[in-house]
Coordinates of C-alpha atoms in Angstrom, one line a residue:
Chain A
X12 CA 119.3 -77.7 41.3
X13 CA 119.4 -79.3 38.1
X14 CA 121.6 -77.3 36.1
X15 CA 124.6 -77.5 39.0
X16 CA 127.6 -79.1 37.2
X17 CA 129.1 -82.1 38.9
X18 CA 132.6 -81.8 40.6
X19 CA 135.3 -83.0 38.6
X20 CA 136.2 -86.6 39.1
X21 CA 140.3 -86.0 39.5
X22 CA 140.1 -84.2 42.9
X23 CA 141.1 -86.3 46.0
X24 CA 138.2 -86.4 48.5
X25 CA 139.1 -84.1 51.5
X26 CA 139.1 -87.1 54.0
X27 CA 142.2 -88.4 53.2
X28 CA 144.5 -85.8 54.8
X29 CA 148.2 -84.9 54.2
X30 CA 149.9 -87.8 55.7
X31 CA 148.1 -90.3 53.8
X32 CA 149.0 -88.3 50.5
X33 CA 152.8 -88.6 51.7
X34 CA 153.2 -92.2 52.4
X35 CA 152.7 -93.1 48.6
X36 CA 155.6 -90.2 47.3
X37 CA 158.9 -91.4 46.7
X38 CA 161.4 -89.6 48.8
X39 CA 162.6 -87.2 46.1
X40 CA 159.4 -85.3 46.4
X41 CA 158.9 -85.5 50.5
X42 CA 160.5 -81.7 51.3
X43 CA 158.8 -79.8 48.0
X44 CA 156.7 -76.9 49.0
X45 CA 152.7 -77.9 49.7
X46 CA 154.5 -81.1 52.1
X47 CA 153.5 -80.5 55.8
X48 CA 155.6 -79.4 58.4
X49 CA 156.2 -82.3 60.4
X50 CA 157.5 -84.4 57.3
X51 CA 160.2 -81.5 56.0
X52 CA 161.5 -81.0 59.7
X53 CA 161.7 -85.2 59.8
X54 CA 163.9 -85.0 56.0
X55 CA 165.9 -82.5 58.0
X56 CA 167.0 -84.1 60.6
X57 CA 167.6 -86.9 58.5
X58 CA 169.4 -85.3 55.6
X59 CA 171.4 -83.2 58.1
X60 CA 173.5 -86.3 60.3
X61 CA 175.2 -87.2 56.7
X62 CA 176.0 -83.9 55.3
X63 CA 177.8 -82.8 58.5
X64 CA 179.4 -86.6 58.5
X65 CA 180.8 -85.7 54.7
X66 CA 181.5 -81.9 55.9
X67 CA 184.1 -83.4 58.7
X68 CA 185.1 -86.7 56.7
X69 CA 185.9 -84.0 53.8
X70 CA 187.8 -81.6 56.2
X71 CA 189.7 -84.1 58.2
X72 CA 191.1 -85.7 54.7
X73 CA 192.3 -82.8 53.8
X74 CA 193.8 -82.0 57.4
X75 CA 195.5 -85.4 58.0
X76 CA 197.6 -84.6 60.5
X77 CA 194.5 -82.8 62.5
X78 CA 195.7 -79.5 63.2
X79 CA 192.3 -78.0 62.3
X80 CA 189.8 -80.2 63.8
X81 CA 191.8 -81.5 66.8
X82 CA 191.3 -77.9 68.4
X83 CA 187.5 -77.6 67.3
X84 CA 187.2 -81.4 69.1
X85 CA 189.0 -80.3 72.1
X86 CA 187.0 -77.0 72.3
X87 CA 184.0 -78.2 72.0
X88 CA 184.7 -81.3 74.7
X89 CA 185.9 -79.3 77.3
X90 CA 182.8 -77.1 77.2
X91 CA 180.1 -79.7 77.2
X92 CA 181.6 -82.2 80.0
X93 CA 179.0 -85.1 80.5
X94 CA 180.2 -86.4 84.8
X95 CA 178.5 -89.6 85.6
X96 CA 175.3 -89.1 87.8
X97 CA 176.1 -91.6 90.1
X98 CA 176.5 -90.7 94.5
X99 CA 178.2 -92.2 96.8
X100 CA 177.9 -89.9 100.3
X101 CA 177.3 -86.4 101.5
X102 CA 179.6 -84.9 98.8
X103 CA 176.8 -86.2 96.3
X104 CA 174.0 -83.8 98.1
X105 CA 176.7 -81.0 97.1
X106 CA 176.6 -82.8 93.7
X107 CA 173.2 -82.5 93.2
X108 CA 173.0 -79.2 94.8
X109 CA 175.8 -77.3 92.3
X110 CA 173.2 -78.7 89.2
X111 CA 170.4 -77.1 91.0
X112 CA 168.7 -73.3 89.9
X113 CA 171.0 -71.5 92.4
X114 CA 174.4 -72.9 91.4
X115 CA 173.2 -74.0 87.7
X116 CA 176.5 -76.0 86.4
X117 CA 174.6 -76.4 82.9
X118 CA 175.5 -73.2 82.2
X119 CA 178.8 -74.3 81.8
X120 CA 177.2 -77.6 79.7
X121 CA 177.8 -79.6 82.5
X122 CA 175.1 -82.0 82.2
X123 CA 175.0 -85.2 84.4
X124 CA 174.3 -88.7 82.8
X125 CA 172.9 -91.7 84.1
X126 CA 174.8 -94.2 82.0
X127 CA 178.9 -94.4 82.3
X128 CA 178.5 -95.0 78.5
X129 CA 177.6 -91.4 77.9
X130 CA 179.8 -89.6 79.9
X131 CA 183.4 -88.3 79.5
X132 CA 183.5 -87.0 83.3
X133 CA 183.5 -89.0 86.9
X134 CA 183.1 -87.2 89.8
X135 CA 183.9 -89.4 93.0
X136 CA 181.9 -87.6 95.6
X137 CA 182.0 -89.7 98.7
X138 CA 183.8 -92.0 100.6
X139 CA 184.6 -95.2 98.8
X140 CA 184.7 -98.3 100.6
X141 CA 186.8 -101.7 99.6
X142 CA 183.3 -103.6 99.3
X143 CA 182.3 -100.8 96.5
X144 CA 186.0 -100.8 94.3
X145 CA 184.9 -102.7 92.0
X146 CA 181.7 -101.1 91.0
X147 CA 184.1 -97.4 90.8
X148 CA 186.6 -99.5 88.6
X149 CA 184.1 -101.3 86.3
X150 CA 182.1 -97.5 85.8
X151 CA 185.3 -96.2 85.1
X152 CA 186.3 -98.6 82.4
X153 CA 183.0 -98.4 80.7
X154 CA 183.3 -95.1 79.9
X155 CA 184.7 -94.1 76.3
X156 CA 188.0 -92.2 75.8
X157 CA 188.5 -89.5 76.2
X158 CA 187.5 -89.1 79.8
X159 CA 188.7 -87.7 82.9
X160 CA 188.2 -87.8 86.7
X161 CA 187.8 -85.3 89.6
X162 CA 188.1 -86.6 93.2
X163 CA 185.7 -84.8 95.0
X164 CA 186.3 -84.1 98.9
X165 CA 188.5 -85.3 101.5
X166 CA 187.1 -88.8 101.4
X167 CA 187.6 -89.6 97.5
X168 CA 190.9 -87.3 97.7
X169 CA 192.7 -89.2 100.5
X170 CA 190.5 -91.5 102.7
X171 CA 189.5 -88.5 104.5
X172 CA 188.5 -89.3 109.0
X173 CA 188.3 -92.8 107.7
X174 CA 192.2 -92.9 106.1
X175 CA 193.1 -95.5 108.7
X176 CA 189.8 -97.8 108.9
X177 CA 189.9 -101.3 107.7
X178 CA 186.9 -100.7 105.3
X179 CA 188.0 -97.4 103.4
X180 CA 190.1 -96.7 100.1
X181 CA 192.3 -94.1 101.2
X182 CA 192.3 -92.0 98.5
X183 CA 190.8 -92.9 95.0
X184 CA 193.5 -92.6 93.0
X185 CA 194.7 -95.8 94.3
X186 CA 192.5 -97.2 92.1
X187 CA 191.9 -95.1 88.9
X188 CA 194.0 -91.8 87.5
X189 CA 192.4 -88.6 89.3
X190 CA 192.8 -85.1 87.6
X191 CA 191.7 -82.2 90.0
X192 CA 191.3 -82.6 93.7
X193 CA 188.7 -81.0 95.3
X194 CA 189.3 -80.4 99.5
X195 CA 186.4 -79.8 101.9
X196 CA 184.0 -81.8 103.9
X197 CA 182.3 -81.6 101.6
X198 CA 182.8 -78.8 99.3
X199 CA 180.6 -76.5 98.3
X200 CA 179.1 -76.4 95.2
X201 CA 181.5 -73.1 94.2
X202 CA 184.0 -75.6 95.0
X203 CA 182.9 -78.2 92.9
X204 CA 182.6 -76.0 89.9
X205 CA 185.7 -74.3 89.9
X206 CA 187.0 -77.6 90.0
X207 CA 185.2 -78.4 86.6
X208 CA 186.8 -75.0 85.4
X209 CA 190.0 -76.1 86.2
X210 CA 189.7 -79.3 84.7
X211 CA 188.6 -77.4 81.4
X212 CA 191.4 -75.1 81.7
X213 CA 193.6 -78.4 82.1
X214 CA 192.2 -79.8 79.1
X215 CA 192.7 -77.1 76.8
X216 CA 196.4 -77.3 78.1
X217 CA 197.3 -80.8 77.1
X218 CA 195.1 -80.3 74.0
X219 CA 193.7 -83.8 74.1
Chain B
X70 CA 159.5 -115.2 135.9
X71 CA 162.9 -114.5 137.9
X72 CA 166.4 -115.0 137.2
X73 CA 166.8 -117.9 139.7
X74 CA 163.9 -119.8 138.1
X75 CA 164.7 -119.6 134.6
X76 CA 168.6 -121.0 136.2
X77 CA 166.1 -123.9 138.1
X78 CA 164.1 -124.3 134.6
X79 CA 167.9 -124.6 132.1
X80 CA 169.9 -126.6 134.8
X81 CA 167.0 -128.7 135.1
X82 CA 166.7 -129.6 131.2
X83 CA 170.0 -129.0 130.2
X84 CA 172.4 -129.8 133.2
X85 CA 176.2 -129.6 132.6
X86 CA 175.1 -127.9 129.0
X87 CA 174.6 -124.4 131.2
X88 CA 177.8 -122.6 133.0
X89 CA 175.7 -120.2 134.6
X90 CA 172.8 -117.5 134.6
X91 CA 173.7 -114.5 136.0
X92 CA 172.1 -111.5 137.0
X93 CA 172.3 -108.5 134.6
X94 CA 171.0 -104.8 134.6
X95 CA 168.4 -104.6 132.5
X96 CA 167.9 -108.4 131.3
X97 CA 166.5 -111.1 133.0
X98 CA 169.7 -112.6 133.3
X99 CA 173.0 -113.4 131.2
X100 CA 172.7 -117.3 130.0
X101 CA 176.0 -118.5 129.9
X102 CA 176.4 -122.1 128.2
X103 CA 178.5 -124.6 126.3
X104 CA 178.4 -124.3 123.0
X105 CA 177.7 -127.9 122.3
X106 CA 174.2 -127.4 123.1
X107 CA 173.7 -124.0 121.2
X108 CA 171.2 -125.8 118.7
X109 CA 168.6 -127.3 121.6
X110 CA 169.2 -124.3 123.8
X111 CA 168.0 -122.1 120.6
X112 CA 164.8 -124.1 120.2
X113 CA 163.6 -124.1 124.3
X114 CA 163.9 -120.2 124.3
X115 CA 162.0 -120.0 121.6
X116 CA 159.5 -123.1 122.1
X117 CA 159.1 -123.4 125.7
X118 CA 160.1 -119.9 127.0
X119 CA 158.7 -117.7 124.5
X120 CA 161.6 -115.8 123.5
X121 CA 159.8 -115.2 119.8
X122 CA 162.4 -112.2 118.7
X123 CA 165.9 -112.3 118.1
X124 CA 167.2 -109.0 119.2
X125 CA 170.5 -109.1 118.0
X126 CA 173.7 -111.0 117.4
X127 CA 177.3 -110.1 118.6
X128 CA 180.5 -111.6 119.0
X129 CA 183.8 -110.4 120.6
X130 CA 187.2 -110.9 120.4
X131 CA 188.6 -111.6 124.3
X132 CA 192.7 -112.7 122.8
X133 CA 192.4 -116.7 124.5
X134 CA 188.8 -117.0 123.2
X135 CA 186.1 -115.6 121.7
X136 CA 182.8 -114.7 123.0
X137 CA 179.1 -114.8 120.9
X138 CA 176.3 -113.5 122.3
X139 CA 172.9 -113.5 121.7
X140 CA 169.4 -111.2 123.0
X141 CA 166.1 -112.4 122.9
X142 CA 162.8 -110.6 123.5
X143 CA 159.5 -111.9 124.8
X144 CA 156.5 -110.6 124.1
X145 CA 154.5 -112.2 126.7
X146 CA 156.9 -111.4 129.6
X147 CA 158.1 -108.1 127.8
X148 CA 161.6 -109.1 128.9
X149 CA 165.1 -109.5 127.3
X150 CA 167.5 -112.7 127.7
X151 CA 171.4 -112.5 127.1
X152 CA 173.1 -116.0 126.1
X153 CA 176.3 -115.8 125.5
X154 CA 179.3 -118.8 124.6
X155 CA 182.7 -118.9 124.9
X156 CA 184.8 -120.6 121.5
X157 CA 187.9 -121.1 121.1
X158 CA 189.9 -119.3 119.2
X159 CA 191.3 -121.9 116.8
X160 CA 187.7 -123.1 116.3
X161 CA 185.2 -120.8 116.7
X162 CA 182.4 -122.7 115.7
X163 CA 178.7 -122.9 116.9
X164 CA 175.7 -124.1 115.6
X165 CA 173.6 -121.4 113.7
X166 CA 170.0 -119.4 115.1
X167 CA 168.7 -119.0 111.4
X168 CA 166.9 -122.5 111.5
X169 CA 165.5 -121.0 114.9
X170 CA 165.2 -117.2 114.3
X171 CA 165.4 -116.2 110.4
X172 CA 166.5 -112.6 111.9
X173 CA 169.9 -113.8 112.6
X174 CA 171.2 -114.1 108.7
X175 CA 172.7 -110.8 108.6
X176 CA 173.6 -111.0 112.1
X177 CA 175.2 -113.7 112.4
X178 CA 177.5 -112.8 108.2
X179 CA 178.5 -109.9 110.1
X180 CA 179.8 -112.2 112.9
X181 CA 181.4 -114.2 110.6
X182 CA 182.7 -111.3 108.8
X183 CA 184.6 -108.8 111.2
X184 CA 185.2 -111.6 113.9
X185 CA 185.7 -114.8 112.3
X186 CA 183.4 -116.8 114.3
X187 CA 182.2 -119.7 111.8
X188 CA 178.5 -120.6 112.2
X189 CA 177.4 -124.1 111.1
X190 CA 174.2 -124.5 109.5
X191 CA 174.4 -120.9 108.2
X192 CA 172.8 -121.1 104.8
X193 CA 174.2 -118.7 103.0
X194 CA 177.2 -117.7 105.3
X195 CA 179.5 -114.9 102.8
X196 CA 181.1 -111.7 104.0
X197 CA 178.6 -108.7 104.5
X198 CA 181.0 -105.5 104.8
X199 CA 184.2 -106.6 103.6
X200 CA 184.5 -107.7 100.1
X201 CA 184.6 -111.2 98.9
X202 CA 187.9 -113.1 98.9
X203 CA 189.5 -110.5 101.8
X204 CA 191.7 -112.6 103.7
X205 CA 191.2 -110.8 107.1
X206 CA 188.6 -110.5 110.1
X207 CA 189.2 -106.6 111.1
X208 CA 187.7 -106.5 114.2
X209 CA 189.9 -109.4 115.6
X210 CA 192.6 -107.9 118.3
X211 CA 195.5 -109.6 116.0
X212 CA 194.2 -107.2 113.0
X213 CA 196.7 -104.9 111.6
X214 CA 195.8 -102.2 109.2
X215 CA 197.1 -102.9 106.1
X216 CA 199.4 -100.8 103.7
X217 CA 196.8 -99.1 100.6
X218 CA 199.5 -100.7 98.3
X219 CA 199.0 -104.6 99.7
X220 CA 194.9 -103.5 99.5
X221 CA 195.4 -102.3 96.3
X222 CA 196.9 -105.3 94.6
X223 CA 194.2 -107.3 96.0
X224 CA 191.4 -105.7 94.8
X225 CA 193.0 -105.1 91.2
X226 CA 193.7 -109.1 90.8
X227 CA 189.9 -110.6 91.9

């Protein structure tokens, strides 16, 4: 026992793990081989938002007028259309139904949102009353350009049995601009989706 | 109790205040009075007669006058009561039945709102269905439906 050799004073003791070690580097040296996982998929993710920022700052300088990038914007909006998650009547159980496993409309990146700030797409699918206007109006007008609107079943489309009651909009395009109509009471959720379709097809037409 | 006592019981108390109780399928009678003692007539059903529950409200719109109506339950007799005034239809005002039975708030906004009848004492008497600053009473017989267009601008300039 006496003639073991002590251990050499420079090596770190083994409880301080990784992590520890990494919160005293400057950044230059976070990413090197020997860092931990976690910390180089972190530097990623962070180095990766401004590279593709100078990527498309660099190509849109030198396409000013945007004939390159307009067409890569406009594909890539029409495919991944974010509708507003919000129901008004039965047309909203066909809603929820056409995101379901059997329909699936995230396969087309149809993808429904909670907040009117994240979404480019408003379905109307129900009846809308005059007491209710307002709310449609004011989600509408949160939303950020470009967006886009389907009416979805007789009610939203024109007011549907209820077109002459005192209490019903008759048709919802009397209060913000509607792109596709969808008929049926209420449609099904084939409907509904090839009335997304359409409103892709209609995008890539105007080239917005 | 029987329709011809509570009629002995009201005239007795109330007098000229009660136009009639009449028999009624189904109730124990139809309380027809003036609605100058609505307030009192609110508090004997429920203090003295044990009418506890306000069924329902309802109002209708008859072209020379308006009619509100009223149905009470008791749970000691397990018996309904219709009371029912007659307004006029440039004033159709009453006293309220929320100081009496809180169950007639919404009842009584909806009144207000599809059938004009104004309801004094009301604390908190808006428009339930319709939206706010609407400038009609739908359900009245004098109601026209509206072009979208007129509804339209409306809506757009509150």
């Amino acid at each position: 026992m006496s003639g073991q050799t002590p251990l050499p004073a420079k090596v770190p003791p083994a409880s301080a793990g990784p992590s520890a070690a990494i919160a005293d580097m400057p950044l230059e040296v976070i990413g090197q081989p020997g860092v931990p996982f976690v910390e180089i998929e972190t530097l990623r993710a962070r180095e990766f938002i401004p590279a593709a920022k100078e990527a498309l700052t660099s190509l849109l300088k030198e396409q000013a007028n945007g004939k390159l990038i307009r067409p890569v914007f406009n594909w890539a909006g029409r495919n991944s259309l974010f509708p507003l998650h919000w129901g008004l009547a039965c047309c909203a159980i066909e809603f929820a139904a056409a995101f379901g496993a059997r329909w699936d409309a995230e396969r087309f990146g149809v993808v429904p949102r909670s907040s009117p700030r994240q979404c480019d797409l408003l379905i109307v699918n129900g009846t809308v009353t005059w007491k209710v206007a307002h709310k449609l109006i004011a989600l509408y007008e949160q939303m950020p350009e470009p967006k886009w609107a389907i009416a979805m079943g007789n009610c939203a489309t024109g007011g549907g049995p209820f077109r002459t009651a005192y209490s019903v909009v008759p048709g919802v395009d009397k209060l913000i601009p509607v792109d596709v109509y969808i008929a049926g009471c209420p449609p099904r959720p084939e409907n509904l989706l090839d009335g997304i379709l359409r409103l892709e097809q209609l995008i890539k037409e105007r080239g917005a | 109790m029987k329709t011809n006592e509570l009629a002995a019981r009201l005239t007795s108390k109330f007098g000229e205040g009660i136009l009639g109780v009449d028999e009624f399928p189904g109730l124990l009678g139809r309380v027809r009075f003036d609605a100058a003692i609505a307030s009192k007539l609110f508090h004997t059903f429920r203090d003295d007669l044990g009418f506890a529950h306000l069924t329902m409200v309802g109002a209708i719109d008859w072209i020379d006058h308006r009619e509100v109506f009223y149905t009470l339950w008791s749970d000691a007799d397990r018996v309904y009561v219709m009371l029912s005034a007659n307004l006029p239809s440039d004033a159709p005002t009453i006293a309220s039945a929320v100081p009496v039975w809180p169950s007639a708030n919404a009842h009584e906004r909806e009144a207000w709102d599809l059938v004009g009848i104004r309801f004094e004492g009301h604390p908190d008497l808006r428009r339930i269905f319709m939206p706010e600053g609407y400038a009609y009473h739908p359900l009245l017989r004098s109601f026209k439906i509206h072009e979208p267009e007129d509804l339209e601008v409306k809506v757009r300039s509150e």
